[in-house]
Short mmCIF file of C-alpha atoms in Angstrom, two decimals:
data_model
loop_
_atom_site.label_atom_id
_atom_site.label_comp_id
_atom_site.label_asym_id
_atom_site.label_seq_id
_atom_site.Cartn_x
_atom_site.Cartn_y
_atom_site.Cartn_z
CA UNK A 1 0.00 0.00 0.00
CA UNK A 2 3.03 1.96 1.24
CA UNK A 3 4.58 1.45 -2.57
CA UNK A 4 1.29 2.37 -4.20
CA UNK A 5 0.82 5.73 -2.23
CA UNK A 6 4.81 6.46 -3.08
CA UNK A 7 4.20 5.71 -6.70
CA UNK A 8 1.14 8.11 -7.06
CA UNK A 9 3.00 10.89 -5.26
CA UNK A 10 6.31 10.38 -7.22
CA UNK A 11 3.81 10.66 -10.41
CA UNK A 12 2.35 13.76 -9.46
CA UNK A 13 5.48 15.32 -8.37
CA UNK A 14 6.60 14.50 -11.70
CA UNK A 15 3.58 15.44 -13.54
CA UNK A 16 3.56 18.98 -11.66
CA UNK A 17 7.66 19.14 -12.46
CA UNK A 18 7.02 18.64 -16.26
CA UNK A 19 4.41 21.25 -15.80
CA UNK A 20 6.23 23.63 -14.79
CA UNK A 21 8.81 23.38 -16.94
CA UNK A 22 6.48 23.08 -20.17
CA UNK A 23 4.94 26.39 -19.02
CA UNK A 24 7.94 28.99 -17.64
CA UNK A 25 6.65 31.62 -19.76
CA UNK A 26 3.43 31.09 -19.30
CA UNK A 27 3.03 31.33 -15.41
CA UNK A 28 5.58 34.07 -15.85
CA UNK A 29 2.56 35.83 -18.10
CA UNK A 30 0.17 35.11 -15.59
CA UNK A 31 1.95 37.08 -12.38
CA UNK A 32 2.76 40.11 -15.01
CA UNK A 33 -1.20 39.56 -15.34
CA UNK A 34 -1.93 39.84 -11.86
CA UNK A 35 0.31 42.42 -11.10
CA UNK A 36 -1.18 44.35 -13.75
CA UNK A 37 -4.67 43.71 -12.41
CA UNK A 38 -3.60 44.55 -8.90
CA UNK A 39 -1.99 47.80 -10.10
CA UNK A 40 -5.30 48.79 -12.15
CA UNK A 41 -7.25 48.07 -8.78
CA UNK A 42 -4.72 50.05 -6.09
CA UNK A 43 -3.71 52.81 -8.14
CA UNK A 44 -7.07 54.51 -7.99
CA UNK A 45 -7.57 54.15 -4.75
CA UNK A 46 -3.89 55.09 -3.78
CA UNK A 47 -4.39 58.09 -5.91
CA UNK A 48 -7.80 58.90 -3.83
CA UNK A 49 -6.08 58.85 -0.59
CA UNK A 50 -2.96 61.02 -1.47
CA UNK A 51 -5.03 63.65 -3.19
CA UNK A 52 -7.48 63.84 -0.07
CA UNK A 53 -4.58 65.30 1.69
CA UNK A 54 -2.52 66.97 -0.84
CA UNK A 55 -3.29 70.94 -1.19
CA UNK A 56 -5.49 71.55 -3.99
CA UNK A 57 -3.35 73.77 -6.02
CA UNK A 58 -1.02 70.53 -6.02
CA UNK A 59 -3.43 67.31 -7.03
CA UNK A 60 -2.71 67.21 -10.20
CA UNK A 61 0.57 67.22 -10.43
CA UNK A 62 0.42 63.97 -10.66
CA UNK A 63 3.18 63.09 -7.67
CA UNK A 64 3.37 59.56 -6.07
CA UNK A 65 4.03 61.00 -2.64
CA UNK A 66 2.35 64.49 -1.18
CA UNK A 67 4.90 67.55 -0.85
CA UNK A 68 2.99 69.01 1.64
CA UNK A 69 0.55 67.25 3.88
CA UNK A 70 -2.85 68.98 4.52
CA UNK A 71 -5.19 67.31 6.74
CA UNK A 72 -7.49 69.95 6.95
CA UNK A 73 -9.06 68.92 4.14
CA UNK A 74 -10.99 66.24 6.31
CA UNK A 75 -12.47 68.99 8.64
CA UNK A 76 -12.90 71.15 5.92
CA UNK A 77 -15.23 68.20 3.72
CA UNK A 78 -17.18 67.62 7.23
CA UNK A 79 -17.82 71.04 7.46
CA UNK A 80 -18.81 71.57 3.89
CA UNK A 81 -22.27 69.08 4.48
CA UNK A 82 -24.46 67.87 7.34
CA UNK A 83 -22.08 64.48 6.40
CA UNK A 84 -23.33 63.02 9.80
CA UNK A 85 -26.87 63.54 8.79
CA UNK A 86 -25.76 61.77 5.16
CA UNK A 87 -24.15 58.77 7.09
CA UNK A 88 -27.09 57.99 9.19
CA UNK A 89 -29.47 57.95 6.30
CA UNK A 90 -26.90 55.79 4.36
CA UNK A 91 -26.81 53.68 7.03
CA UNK A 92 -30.43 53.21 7.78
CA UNK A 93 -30.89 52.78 3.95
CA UNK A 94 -28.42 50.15 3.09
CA UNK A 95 -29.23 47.95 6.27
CA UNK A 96 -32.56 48.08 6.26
CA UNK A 97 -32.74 47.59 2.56
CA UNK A 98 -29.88 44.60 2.44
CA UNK A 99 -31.58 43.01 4.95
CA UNK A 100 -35.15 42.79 3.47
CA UNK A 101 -33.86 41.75 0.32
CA UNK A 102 -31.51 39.18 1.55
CA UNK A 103 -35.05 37.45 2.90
CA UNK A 104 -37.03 38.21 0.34
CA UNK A 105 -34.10 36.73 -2.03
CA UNK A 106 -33.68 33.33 0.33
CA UNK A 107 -37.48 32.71 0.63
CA UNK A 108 -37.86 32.96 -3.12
CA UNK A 109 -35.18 31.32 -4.30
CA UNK A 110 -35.90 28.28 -1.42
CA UNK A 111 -39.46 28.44 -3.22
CA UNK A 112 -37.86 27.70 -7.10
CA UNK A 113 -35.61 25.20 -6.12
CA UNK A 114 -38.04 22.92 -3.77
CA UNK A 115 -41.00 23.39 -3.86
CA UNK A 116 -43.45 22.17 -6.26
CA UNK A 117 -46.47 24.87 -7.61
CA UNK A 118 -48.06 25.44 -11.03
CA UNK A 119 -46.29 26.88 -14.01
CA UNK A 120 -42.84 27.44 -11.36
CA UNK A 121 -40.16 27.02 -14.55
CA UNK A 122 -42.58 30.23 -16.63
CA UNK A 123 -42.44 32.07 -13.61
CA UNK A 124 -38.79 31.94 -12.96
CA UNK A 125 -38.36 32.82 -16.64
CA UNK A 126 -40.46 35.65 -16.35
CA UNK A 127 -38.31 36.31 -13.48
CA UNK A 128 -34.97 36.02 -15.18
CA UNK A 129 -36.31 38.20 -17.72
CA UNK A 130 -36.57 41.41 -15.71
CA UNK A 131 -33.03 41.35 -14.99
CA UNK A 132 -32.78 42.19 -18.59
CA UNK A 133 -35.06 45.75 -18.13
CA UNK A 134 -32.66 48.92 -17.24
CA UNK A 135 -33.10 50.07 -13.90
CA UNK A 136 -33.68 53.76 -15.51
CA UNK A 137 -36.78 52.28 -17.18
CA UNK A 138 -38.16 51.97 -14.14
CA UNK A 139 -37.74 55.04 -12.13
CA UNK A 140 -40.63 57.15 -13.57
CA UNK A 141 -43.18 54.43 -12.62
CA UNK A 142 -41.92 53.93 -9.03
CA UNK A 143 -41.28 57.68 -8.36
CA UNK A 144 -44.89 58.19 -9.47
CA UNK A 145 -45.61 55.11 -7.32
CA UNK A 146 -44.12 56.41 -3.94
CA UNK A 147 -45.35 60.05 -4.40
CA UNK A 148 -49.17 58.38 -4.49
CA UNK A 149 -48.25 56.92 -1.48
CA UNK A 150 -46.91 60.13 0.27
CA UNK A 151 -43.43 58.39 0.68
CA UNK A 152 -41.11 61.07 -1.67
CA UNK A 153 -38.48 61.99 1.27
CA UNK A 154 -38.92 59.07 3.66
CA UNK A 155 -37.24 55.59 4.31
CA UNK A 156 -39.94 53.71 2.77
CA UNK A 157 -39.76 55.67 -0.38
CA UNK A 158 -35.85 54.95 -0.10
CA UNK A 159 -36.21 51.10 0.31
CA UNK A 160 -39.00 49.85 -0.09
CA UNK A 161 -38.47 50.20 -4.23
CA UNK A 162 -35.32 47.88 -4.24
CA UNK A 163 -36.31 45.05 -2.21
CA UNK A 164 -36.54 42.55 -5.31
CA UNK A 165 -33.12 41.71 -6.70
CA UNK A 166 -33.67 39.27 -9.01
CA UNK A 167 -29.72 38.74 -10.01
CA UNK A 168 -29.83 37.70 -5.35
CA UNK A 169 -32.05 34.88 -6.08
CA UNK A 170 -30.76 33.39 -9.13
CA UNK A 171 -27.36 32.97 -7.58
CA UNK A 172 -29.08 31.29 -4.41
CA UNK A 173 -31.31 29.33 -6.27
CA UNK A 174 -28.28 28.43 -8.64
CA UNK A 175 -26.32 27.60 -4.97
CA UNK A 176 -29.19 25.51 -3.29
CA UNK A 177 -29.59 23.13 -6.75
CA UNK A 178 -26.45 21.65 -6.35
CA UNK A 179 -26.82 20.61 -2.62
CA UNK A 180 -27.99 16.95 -1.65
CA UNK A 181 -31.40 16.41 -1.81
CA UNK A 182 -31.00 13.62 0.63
CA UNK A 183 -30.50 16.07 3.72
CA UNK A 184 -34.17 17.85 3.03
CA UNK A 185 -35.75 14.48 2.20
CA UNK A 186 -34.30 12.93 5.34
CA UNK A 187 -35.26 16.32 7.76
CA UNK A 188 -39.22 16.18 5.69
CA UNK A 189 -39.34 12.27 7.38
CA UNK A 190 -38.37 13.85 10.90
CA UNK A 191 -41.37 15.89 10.77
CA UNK A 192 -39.37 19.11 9.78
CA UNK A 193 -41.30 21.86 8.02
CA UNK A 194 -39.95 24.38 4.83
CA UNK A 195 -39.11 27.05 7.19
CA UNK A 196 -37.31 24.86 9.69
CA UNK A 197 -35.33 23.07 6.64
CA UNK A 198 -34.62 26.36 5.11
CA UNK A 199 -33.23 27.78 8.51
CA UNK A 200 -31.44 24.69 9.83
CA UNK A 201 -30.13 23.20 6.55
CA UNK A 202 -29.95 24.90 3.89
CA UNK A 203 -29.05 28.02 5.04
CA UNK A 204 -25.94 26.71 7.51
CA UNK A 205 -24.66 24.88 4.03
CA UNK A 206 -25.32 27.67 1.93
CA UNK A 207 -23.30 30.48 4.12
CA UNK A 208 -20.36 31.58 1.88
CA UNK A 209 -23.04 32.08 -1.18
CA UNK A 210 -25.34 34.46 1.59
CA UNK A 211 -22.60 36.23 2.48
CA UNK A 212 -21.82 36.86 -0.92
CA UNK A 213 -25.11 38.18 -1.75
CA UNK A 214 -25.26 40.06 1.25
CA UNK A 215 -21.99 41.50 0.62
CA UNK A 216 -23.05 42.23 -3.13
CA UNK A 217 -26.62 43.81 -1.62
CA UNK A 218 -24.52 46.24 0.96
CA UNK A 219 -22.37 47.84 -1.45
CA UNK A 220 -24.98 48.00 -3.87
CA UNK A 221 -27.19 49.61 -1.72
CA UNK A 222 -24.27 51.81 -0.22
CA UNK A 223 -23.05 53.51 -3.53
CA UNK A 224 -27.02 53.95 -4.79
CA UNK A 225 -26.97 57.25 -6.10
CA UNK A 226 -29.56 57.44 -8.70
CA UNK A 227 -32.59 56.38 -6.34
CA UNK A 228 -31.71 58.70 -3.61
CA UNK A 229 -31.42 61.73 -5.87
CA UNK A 230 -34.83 60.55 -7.22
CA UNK A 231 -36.47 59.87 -4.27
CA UNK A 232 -35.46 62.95 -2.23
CA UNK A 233 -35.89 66.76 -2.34
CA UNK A 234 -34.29 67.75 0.96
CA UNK A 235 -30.97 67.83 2.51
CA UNK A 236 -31.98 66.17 5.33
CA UNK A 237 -33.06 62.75 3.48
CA UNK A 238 -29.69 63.06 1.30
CA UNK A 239 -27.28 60.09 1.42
CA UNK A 240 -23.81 60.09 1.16
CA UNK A 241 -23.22 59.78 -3.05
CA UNK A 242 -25.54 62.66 -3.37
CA UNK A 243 -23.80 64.28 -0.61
CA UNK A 244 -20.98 64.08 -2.35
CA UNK A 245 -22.41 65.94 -5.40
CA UNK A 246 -23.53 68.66 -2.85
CA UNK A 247 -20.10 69.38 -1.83
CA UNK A 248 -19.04 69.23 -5.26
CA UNK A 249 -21.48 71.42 -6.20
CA UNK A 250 -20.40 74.27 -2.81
CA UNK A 251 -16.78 73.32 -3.53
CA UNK A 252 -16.85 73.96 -7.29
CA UNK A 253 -13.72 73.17 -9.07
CA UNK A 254 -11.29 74.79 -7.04
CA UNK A 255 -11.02 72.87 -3.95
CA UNK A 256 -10.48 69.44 -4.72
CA UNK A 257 -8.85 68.48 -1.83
CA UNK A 258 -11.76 68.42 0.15
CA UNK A 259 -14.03 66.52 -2.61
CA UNK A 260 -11.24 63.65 -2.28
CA UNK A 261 -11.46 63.70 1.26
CA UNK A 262 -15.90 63.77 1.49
CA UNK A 263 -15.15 60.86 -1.06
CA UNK A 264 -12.60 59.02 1.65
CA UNK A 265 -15.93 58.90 3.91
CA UNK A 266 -17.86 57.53 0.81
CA UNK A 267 -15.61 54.78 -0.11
CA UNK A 268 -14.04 53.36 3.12
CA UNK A 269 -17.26 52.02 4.87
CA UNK A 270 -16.97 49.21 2.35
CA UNK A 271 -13.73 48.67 1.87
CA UNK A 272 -13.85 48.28 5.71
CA UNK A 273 -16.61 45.37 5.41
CA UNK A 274 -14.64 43.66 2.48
CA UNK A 275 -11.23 43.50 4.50
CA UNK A 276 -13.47 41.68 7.25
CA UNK A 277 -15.14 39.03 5.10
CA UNK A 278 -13.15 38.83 2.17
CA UNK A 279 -12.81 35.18 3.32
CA UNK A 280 -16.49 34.45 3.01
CA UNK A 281 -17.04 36.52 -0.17
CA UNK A 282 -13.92 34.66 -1.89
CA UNK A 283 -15.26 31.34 -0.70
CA UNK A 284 -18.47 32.09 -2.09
CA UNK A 285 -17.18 33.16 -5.42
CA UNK A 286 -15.17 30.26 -5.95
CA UNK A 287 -17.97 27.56 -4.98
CA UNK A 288 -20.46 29.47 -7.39
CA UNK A 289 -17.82 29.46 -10.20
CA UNK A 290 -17.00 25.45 -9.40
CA UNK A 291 -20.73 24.88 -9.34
CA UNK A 292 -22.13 26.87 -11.65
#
C-alpha cells in the first residue's frame, strides 16, 4: 500500500515538475497579469487617498508622494455638508434595505428550487427576464408610485423600491440546486417543516453564497446614487453619493482636496466590510464558479 501511495505521489510530483517546466513563460505571463490587475485596482484608490490630503493647487501634479501634507481637508469636507446627517441615512438605507432583500431573495429562491407549484419554470423565466429591463426604465413608474403613497423623502420611499433583486435569487437558487437532496428528504421524514429546513439546513450549508449576496446587496445599496437623488428633495433625506455631489457642487472646481477627502468617507465604509469578510465573499465566489 506503502509502494502504491509512493508511486502516485512520485507521479504527481513529476507530472507537476514537467508542468512547470512546459509552461515557464506562461506562469511568468500570468503574475505580469496579476500584477497588472492589482496595479489597475490600487492605483485609484492610492491616488484617492494622497489627493485627499494633498493641497489643492497641487493634485494634479500627478506626484506619487504628497509635498505638503494637509489634513485639513478632512475637517474642511465635514464642514462643507451635514455628512453626519448623510451617514445615518446611508446607514439606515443600506441595512434596512440589504436586509429585506436578503429574505425576500432566500425565501424565493428556497421556493424555485423545492417546492413544487403550477407553471414554477414560466415564472422563474419571467423572473430572469426582468433582470434584462434597465433600472432607468423603471424610475418614472416607481417615483410616481411612492409620491401616491406620500413616501417622496422618507425611508420607505428609499427602500422599499429595491427590495426585489432578481440577479440575489438566481445565484441562491443556482447555490441551493447543487446541494444533496438527501438532507431535506431525510429532515421532511423527521417531521421538519420548509421554514425549519430552510433555517437549519440549507441556510448553515449555503453560508459563503449568503454572504456573498449580502456583501453584493450592501455595497450595492451603499453607492445607490440614482434612487436617492430621485427619491429625495431635501438635505436632510440626502445620502452620502448625493452628498458628495452637494459638496461638489459648494466646492466647485477649485477645492479638490476636500471633494477627495468627502469621497474618503464615501468609499471606506466598504472597503472596511470587504477586509473583514473577504474570506467568506472569496469562498463564495469560488464555490459558485465550481458549481455553476
Amino acid at each position: 500500500m506503502s509502494a502504491v501511495v509512493g508511486s502516485r505521489r512520485e507521479t504527481s510530483n513529476n507530472t507537476t515538475s514537467r508542468g512547470t517546466r512546459r509552461n515557464p513563460l506562461g506562469r511568468g505571463g500570468l503574475y505580469v497579469l496579476l500584477v497588472v490587475v492589482g496595479l489597475v485596482a490600487v492605483i485609484p484608490i492610492y491616488w484617492l487617498l494622497s489627493a485627499s490630503v494633498t493641497p489643492s493647487g497641487e493634485i494634479f501634479q500627478f506626484q506619487w508622494f504628497p509635498l505638503h501634507w494637509v489634513w485639513d481637508n478632512y475637517p474642511a469636507a465635514w464642514a462643507s455638508a451635514p455628512f453626519g446627517r448623510f451617514y445615518v441615512n446611508s446607514i439606515v438605507v443600506t441595512l434596512a434595505g440589504a436586509l429585506i432583500q436578503i429574505c425576500v431573495a432566500v425565501l424565493s429562491s428556497y421556493a424555485f428550487a423545492y417546492l413544487r407549484f403550477p407553471a414554477k419554470n414560466l415564472v422563474f423565466l419571467i423572473f430572469l427576464g426582468a433582470m434584462m429591463v434597465p433600472g432607468a426604465v423603471v424610475l418614472l413608474p416607481n417615483y410616481l408610485t411612492i409620491a401616491n403613497l406620500g413616501w417622496v423623502n422618507t425611508y420607505a420611499g428609499l427602500v422599499i423600491p429595491g427590495v426585489g433583486s432578481v440577479f440575489a435569487m438566481f445565484l441562491l437558487r443556482q447555490h441551493m440546486m447543487t446541494l444533496p437532496g438527501e438532507v431535506s428528504e431525510a429532515a421532511k421524514v423527521d417531521g421538519a417543516g420548509h421554514l425549519r429546513i430552510l433555517w437549519s439546513i440549507i441556510l448553515p450549508m449555503s453560508r459563503p453564497m449568503v454572504v456573498t449576496v449580502v456583501v453584493i446587496a450592501l455595497v450595492e445599496k451603499w453607492n445607490d446614487f440614482i434612487w436617492p437623488l430621485v427619491a429625495t428633495s431635501t438635505d436632510s433625506m440626502r445620502t452620502l453619493p448625493v452628498g458628495l455631489l452637494m459638496l461638489k457642487n459648494v466646492e466647485g472646481f477649485t477645492n479638490w482636496g476636500a471633494v477627495m477627502a468627502a469621497t474618503v468617507f464615501v468609499v471606506l465604509p466598504p472597503l472596511v466590510v470587504f477586509f473583514f469578510a473577504q474570506r467568506q465573499i472569496i469562498a463564495g465566489l469560488t464555490q459558485g464558479a465550481t458549481k455553476g
